[in-house]
Coordinates of C-alpha atoms in Angstrom, one line a residue:
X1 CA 30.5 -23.6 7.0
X2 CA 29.7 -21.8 10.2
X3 CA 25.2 -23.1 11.0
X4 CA 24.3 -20.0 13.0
X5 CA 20.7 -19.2 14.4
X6 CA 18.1 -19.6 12.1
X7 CA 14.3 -18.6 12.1
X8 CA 11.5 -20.8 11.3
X9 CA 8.4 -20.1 10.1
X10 CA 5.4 -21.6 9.0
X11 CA 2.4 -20.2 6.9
X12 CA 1.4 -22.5 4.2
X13 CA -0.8 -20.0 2.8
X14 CA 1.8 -17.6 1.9
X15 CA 4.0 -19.6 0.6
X16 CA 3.9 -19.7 -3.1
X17 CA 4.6 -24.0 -2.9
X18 CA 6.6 -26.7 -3.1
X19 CA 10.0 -27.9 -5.1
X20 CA 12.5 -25.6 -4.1
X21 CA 15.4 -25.7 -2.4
X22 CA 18.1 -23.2 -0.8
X23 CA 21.1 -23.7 0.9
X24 CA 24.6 -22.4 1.0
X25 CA 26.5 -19.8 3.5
X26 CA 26.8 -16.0 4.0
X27 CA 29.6 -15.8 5.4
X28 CA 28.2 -15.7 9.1
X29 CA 25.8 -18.6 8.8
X30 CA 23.3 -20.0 6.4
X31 CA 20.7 -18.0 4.6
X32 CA 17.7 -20.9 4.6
X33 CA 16.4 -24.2 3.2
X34 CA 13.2 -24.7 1.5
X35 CA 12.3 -28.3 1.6
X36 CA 9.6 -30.0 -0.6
X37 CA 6.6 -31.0 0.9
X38 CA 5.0 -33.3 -1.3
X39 CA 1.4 -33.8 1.3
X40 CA 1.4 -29.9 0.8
X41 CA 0.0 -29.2 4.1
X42 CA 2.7 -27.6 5.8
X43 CA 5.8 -25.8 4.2
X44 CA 8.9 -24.5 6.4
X45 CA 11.3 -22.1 5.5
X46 CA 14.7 -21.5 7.3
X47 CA 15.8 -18.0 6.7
X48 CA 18.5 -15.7 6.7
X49 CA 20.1 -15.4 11.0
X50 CA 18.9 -12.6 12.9
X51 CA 21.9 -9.8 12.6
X52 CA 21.9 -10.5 8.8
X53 CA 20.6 -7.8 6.2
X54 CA 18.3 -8.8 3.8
X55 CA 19.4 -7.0 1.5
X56 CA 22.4 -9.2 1.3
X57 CA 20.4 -12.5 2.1
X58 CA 18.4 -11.3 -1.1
X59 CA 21.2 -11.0 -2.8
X60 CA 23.0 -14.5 -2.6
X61 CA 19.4 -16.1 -2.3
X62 CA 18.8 -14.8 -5.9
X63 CA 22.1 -15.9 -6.8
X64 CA 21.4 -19.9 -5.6
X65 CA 17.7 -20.1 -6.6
X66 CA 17.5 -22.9 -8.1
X67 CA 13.6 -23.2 -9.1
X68 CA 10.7 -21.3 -9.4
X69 CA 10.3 -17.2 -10.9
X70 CA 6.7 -17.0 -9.5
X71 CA 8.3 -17.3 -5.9
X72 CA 11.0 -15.6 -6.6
X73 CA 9.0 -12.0 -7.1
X74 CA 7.6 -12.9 -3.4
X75 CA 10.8 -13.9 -1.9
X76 CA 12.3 -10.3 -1.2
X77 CA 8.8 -10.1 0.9
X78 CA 9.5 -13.4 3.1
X79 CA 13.0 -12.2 4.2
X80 CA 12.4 -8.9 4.8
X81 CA 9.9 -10.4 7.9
X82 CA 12.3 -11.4 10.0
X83 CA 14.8 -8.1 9.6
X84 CA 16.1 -8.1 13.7
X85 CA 13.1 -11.1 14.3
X86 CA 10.7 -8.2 14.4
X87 CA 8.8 -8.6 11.1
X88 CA 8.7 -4.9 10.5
X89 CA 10.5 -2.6 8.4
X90 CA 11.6 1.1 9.6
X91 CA 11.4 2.9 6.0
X92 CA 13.3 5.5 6.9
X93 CA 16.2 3.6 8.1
X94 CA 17.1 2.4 4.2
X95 CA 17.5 6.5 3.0
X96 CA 20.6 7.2 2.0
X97 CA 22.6 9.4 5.1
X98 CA 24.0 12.0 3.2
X99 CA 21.1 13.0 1.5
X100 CA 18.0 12.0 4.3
X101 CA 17.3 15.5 5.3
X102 CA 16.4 16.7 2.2
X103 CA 14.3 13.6 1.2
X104 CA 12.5 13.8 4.5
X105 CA 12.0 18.0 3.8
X106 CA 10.7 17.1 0.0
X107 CA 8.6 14.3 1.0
X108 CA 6.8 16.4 3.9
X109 CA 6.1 19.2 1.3
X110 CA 4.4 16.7 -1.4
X111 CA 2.8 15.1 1.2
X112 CA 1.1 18.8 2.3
X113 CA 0.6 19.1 -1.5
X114 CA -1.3 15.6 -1.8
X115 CA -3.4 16.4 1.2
X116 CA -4.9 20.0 -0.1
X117 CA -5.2 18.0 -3.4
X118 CA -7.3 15.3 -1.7
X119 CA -9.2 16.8 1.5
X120 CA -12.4 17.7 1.6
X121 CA -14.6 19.6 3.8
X122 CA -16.7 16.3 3.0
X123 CA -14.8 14.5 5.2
X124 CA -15.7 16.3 8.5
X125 CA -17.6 13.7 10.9
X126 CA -21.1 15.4 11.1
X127 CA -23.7 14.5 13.9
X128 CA -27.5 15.0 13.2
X129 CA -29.3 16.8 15.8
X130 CA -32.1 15.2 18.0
X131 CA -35.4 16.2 18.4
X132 CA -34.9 19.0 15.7
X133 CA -37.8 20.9 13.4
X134 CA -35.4 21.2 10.5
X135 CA -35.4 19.5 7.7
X136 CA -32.8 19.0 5.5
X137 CA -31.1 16.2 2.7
X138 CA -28.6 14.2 4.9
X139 CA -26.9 12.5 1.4
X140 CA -27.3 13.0 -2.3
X141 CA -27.6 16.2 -3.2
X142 CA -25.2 16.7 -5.7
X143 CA -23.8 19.9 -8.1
X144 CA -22.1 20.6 -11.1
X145 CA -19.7 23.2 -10.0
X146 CA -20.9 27.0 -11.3
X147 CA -24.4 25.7 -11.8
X148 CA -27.5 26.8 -10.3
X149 CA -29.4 23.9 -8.0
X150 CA -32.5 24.0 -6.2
X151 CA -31.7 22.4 -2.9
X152 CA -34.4 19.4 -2.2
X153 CA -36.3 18.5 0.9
X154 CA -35.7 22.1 2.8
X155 CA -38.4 22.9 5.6
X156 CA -39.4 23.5 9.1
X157 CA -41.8 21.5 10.8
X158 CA -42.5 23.6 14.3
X159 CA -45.2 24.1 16.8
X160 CA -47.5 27.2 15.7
X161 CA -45.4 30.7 16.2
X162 CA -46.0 34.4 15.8
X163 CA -42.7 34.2 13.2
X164 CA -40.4 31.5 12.2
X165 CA -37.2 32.7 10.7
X166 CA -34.6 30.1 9.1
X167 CA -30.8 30.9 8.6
X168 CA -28.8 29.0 5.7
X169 CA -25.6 29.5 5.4
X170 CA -22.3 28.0 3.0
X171 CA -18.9 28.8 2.4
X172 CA -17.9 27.6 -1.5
X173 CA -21.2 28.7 -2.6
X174 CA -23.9 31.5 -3.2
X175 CA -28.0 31.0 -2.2
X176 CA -30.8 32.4 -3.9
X177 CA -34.7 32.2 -3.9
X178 CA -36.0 31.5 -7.1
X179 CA -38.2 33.2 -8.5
X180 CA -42.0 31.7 -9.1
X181 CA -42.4 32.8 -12.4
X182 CA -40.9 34.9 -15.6
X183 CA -42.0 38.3 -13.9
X184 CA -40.5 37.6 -10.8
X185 CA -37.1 38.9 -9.5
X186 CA -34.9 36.2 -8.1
X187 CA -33.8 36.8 -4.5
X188 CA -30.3 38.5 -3.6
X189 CA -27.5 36.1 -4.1
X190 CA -25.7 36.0 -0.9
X191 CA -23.0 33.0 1.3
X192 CA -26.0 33.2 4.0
X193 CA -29.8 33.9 3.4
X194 CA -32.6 34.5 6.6
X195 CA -36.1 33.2 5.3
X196 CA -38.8 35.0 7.9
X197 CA -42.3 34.8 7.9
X198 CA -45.6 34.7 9.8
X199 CA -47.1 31.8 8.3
X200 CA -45.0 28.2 8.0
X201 CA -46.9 27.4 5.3
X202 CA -44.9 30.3 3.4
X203 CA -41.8 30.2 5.1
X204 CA -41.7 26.5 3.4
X205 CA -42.8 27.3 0.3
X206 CA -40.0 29.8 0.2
X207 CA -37.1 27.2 1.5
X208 CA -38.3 24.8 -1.3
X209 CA -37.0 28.0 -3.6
X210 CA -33.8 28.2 -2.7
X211 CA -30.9 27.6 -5.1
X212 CA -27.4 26.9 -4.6
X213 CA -24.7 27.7 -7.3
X214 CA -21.0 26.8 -6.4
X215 CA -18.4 29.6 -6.9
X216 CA -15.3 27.2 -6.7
X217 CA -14.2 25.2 -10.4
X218 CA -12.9 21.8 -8.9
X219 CA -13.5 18.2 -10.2
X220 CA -15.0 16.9 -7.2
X221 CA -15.0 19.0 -3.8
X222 CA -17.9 20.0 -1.2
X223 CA -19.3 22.3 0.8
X224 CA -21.1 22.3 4.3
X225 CA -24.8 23.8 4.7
X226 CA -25.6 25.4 8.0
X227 CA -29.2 25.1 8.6
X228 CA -30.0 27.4 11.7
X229 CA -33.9 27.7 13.3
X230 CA -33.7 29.2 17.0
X231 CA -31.3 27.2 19.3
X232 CA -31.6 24.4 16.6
X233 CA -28.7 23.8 13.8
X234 CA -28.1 21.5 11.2
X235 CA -25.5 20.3 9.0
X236 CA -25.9 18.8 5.6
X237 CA -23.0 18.0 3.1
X238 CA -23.1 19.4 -0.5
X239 CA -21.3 17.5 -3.4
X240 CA -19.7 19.3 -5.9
X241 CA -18.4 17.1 -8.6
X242 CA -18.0 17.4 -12.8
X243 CA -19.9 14.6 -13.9
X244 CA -18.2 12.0 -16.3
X245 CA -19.0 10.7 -19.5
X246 CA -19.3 6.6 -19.1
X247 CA -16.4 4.6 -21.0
X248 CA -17.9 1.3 -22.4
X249 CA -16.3 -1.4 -23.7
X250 CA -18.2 -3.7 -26.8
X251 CA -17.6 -7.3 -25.5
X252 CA -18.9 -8.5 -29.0
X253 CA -20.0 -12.3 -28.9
X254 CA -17.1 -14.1 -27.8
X255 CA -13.7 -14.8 -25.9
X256 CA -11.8 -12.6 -28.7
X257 CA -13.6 -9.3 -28.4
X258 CA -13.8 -9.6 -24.7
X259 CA -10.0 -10.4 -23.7
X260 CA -6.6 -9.4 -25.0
X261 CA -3.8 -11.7 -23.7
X262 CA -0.6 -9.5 -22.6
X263 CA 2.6 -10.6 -20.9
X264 CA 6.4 -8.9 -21.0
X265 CA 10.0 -10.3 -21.8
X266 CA 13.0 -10.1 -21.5
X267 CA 15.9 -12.2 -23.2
X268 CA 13.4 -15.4 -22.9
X269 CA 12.1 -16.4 -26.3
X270 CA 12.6 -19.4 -26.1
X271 CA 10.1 -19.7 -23.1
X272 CA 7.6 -17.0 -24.7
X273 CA 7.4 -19.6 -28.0
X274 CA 6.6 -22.4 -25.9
X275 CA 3.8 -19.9 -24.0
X276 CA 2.6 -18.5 -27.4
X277 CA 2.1 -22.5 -28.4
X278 CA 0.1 -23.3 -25.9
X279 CA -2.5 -20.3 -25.6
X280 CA -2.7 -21.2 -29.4
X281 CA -3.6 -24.7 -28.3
X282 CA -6.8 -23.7 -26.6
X283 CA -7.3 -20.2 -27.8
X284 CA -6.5 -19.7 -32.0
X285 CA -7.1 -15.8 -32.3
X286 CA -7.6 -14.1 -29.1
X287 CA -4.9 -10.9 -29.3
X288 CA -1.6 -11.7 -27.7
X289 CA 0.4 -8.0 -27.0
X290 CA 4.2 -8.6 -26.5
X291 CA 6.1 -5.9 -24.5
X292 CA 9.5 -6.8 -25.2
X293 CA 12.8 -4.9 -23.7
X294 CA 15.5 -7.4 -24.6
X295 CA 18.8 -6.1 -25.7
X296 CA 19.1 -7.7 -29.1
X297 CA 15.2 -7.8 -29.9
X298 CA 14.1 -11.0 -31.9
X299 CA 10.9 -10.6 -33.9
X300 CA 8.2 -12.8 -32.7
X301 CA 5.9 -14.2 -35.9
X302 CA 2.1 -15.4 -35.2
X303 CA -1.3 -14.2 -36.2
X304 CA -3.2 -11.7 -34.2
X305 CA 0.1 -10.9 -32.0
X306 CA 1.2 -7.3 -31.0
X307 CA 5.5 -7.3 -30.6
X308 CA 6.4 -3.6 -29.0
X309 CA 9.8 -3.2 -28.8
X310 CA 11.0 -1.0 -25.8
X311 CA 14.3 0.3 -25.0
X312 CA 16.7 -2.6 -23.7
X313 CA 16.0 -3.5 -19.9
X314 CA 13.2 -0.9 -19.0
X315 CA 12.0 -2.9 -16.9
X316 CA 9.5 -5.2 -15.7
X317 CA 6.7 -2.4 -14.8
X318 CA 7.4 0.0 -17.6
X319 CA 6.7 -3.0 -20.1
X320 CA 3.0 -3.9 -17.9
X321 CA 2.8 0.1 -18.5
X322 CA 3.3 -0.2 -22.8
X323 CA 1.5 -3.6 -22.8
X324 CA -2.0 -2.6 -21.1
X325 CA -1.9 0.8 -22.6
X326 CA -2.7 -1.1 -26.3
X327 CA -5.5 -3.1 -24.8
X328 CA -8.4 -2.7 -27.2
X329 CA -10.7 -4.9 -24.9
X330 CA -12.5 -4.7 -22.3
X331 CA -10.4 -6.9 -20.0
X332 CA -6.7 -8.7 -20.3
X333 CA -5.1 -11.6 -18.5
X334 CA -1.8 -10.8 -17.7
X335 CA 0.6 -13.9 -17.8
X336 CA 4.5 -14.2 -17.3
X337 CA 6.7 -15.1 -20.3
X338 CA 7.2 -18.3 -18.7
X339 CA 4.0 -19.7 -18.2
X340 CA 1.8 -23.2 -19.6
X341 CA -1.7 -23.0 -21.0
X342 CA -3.9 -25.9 -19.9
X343 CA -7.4 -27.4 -20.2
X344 CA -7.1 -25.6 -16.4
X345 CA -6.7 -22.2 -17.9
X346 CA -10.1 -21.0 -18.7
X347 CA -10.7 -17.3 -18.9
X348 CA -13.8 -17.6 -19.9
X349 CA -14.6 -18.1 -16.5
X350 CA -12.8 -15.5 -14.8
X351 CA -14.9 -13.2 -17.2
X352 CA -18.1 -15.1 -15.7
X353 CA -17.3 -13.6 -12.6
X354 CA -16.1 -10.1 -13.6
X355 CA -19.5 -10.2 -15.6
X356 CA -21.4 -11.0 -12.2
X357 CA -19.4 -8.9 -10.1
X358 CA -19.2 -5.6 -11.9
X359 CA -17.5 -3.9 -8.9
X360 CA -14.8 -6.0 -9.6
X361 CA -11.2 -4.7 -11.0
X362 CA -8.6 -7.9 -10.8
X363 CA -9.3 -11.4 -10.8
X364 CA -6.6 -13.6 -9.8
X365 CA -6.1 -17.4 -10.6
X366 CA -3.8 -20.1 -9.5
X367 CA -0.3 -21.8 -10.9
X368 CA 0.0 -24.9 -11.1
X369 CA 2.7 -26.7 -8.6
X370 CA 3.1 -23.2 -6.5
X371 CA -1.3 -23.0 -5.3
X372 CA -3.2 -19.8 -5.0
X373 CA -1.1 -17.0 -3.8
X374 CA -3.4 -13.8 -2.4
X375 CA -2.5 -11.7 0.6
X376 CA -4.3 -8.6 2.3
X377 CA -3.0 -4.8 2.8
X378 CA -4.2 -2.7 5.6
X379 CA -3.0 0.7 5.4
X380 CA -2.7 2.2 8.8
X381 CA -2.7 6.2 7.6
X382 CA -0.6 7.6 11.0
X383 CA 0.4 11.3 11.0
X384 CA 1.3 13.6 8.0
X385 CA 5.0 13.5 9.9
X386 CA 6.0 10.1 9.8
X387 CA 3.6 8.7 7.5
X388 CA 1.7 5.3 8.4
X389 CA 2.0 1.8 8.2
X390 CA 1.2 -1.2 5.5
X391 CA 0.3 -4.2 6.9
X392 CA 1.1 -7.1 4.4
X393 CA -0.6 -10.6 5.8
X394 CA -0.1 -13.7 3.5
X395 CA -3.6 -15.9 2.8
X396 CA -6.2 -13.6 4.1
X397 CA -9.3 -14.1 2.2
X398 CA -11.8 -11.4 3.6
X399 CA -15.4 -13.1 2.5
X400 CA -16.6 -15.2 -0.8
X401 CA -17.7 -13.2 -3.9
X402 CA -21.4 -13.9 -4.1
X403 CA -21.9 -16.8 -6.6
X404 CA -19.0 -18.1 -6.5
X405 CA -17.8 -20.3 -3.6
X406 CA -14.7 -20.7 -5.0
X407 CA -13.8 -17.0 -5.2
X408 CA -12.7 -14.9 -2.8
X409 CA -12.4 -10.6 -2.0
X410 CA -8.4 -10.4 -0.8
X411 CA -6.0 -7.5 -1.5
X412 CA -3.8 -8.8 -4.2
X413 CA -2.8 -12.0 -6.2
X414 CA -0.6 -13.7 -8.4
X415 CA 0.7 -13.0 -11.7
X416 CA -1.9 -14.7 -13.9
X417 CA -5.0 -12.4 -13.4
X418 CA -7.6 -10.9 -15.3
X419 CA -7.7 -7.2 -14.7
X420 CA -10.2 -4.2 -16.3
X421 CA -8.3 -2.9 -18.7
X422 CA -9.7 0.9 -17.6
X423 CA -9.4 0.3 -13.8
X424 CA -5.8 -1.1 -13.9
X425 CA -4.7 1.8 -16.3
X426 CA -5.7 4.5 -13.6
X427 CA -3.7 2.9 -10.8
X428 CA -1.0 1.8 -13.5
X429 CA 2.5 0.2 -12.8
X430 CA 5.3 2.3 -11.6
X431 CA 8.3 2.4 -14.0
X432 CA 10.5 2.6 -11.5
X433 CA 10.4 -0.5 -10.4
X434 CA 12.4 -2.6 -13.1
X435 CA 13.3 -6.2 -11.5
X436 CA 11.2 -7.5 -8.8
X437 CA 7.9 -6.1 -8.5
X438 CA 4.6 -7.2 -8.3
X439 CA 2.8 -6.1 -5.0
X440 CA 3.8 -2.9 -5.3
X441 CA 1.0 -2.2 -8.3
X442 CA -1.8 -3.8 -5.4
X443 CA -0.4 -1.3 -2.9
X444 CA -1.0 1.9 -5.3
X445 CA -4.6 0.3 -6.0
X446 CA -5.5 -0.3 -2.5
X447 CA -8.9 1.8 -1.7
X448 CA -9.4 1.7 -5.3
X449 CA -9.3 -1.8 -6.5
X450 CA -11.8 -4.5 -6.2
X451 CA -9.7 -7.5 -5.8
X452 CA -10.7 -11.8 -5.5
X453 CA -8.8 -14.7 -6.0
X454 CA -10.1 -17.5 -8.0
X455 CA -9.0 -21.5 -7.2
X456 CA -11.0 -23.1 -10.7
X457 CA -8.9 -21.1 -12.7
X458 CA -4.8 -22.3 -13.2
X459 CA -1.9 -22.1 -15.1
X460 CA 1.4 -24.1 -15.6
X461 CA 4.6 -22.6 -15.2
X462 CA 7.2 -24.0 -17.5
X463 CA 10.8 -25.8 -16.1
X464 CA 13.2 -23.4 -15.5
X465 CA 15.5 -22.9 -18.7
X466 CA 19.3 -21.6 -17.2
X467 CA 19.8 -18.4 -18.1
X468 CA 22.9 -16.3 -17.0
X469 CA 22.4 -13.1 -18.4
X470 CA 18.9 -13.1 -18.1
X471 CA 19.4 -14.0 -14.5
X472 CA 22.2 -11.0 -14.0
X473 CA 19.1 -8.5 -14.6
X474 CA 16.1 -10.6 -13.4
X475 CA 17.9 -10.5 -9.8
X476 CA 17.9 -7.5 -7.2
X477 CA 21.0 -6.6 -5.4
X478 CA 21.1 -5.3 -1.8
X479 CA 21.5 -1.8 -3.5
X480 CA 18.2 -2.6 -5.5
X481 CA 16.6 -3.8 -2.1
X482 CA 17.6 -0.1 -0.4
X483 CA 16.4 2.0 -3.5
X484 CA 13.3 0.1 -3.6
X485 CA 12.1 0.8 0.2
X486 CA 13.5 4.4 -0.3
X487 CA 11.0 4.5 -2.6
X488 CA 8.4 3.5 -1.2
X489 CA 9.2 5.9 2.2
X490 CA 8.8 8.7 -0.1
X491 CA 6.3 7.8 -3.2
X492 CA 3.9 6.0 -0.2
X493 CA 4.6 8.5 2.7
X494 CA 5.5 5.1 4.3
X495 CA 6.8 5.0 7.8
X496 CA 6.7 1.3 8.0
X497 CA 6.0 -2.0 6.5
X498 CA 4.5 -5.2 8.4
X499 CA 4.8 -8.6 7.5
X500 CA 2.8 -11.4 9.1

């Protein structure tokens, strides 16, 4: 067996822990060597040489993995660092040749199609003026599209003057002065309106008059108000958005009417028994909701537990997809088919802090053995050509969630989390991703999920049971590997993805 160069690196806080151990040849050297580290304070890995593929160092790593399915949906992350020892992927170098044109034409058109669909005049820098007379609202004035608003706060406040005349002027609107009483004629509806007068006194009272009705039907858009006096102009931003009617979810008076318990499987019933046990053990009738795709489907009996059968091997998003879309509750704790209630796993107080923290969309806890597992995404948006880059970082922990110390805001976390169950449907989990997959559903929420990871909170994860078939589906191929980042070039407008 040919020992060709190997990378080390160390970052303890990425790693998912301790207890595994791969080793074997690739044919041009040795893919890497986990060794256990029972002090836990430092963990090593020994990847894949620097002219492999990871595609194929994925490939036979799946194949000798001997230990551990909570790593194992990390592990395609950790090899794809050190592609050429750079620790960034090129997207667009995993498209397939004979067809990259037209992907790159197709994505450049839905890109142009997302950006009319989420652009705003709103989102034009605006500078207030110095020294200026006018005044104006700088932030919450709000409209419901096609209905009349009186615009608050207008007025001039300038040094005495034969005349004062005032220009205000939009562009996905109409103006109006409104008129003082049930006689009166309301003002010409016009895009741009000059109030002129001899007193100031007046010329206010008429600005405080003035309506504004949008002309454009959109859920939420804007429109910029030019405010003119003399030499002076103003800016000021107007919101146009539908407003929404709340969703609230009953929480009743205990654990049961607050959280639904909801995992997926897959040829592993064995495991799911032992898992359905020992929630049992500590919780008797909270909701369990089963979304099952195995090929020869195996009723699974209990009280208070929801079995949906799904077409055989849809995959491990699909099923988070039909699973969360029967939550009744307000939140769920997602668990893996695999995993160990204990006197650890208390979700009573990962609702504590959802409760306290009502910004919050996904708390995360800990397994048992592998530690708390978090990382951050920073999306670096580039231009609408090549797209931009994701920066994936392993144990970043961006500041405590107030209250509890041992909670902390990060970008995304391991598979035992509780998420709410209204926040997590709206991102959702993309059914194209059927084997390894788990970041991915933090990288669609980014910018609109409030994330933390929680260290009083755990879970055990059962031994690993041998299971061949399961094993021939559970595991990506190099092919898998290319589709996936394909994917991800196109569906993320991805140019790149960094690791560090």
């Amino acid at each position: 067996m040919s020992e060709r160069s190997l990378t080390t690196y160390e970052d303890p806080g990425s790693l998912p822990g301790a207890g595994w151990e791969l080793s074997g040849a690739l044919g041009h050297g040795i893919v890497g060597a986990f060794q256990d580290d029972s002090e836990a304070h430092a963990y090593g890995w020994l990847l894949f040489p620097y002219g492999g593929s990871p595609g194929k160092a994925l490939e036979w790593a799946n194949a000798v993995w001997v230990e551990g399915d909570v790593a194992l949906d990390h592990f395609e992350e950790f090899t794809h660092r050190f592609r050429a020892g750079s620790g960034v992927l090129v997207l667009k170098d995993h498209l397939p040749k004979d067809r990259y044109d037209d992907i790159v034409k197709r994505r450049a058109e839905e890109y142009r199609n997302h950006h009319i669909r989420t652009s705003s005049s709103l989102n034009r820098l605006i500078f207030a003026p110095s020294n200026s007379p006018l005044q104006y609202p700088i932030q919450g004035f709000t409209v419901v599209p096609l209905q009349k608003t009186l615009i608050p706060g207008l007025a001039l406040h300038a040094a005495k003057r034969q005349s004062y005349t005032v220009t205000l002027s939009v562009s996905s609107g109409v103006l109006a002065i409104k008129a003082l009483g049930e006689g009166d004629k309301e003002g010409q509806v016009e895009k741009e309106i000059t109030v002129q007068s001899t007193s100031l006194s007046d010329l206010n009272n008429l600005l405080g008059r003035i309506t504004y009705t949008s002309t454009v039907y959109r859920m939420r858009t804007g429109d910029l108000a030019h405010f003119t006096f003399e030499h002076h102009e103003a800016v000021f931003p107007i919101v146009i958005q539908q407003t929404s009617v709340p969703v609230l979810y009953d929480i009743g008076n205990d654990i049961n009417s607050r959280v639904t318990i909801v995992t997926k499987t897959f040829l592993r019933y064995t495991e799911l028994q032992v898992l359905i046990s020992s929630i049992r053990t500590y919780y008797k009738d909270i909701k369990i909701i089963i979304a099952d795709d195995s090929l020869e489907p195996q009723k699974v009996n209990g009280s208070n537990i929801e079995q949906y059968i799904m077409p055989p091997a849809q995959g491990w998003f699909a099923g988070r997809n039909l699973a969360v879309s029967q939550v009744t509750t307000k939140y769920f704790l997602w668990v893996d088919d695999d995993f160990l209630f204990t006197d650890q796993t208390k979700i009573e107080n990962l609702v504590e802090v959802m409760e306290a923290t009502p910004e919050l969309d996904v708390v995360g806890g800990s397994v048992a053995g592998h530690g708390q597992f978090y990382f951050s995404l920073v999306y670096e948006e580039g231009n609408g050509e090549d797209g931009g880059c994701l920066n994936r970082k392993g144990a970043v922990k961006y500041q405590p969630v107030p209250g509890f110390p041992t909670c902390s805001f990060t970008s995304g976390v391991v598979n035992l989390f509780l998420g709410r169950t209204d926040a997590v449907r709206k991102v959702g989990f993309d059914p194209r991703l059927k084997r390894v997959a788990h970041s991915e559903f933090f990288m669609d929420g980014l910018g609109s999920l409030l994330v933390a990871s929680c260290s009083h909170v755990s879970i055990g994860h059962q031994p690993k049971i041998e299971n061949a078939k399961y094993s021939s589906f559970r595991h990506q191929q190099s092919k898998d590997v290319e589709e996936k980042l394909a994917h991800h070039f196109f569906k993320n407008h991805l140019k790149c993805i960094r690791y560090g």
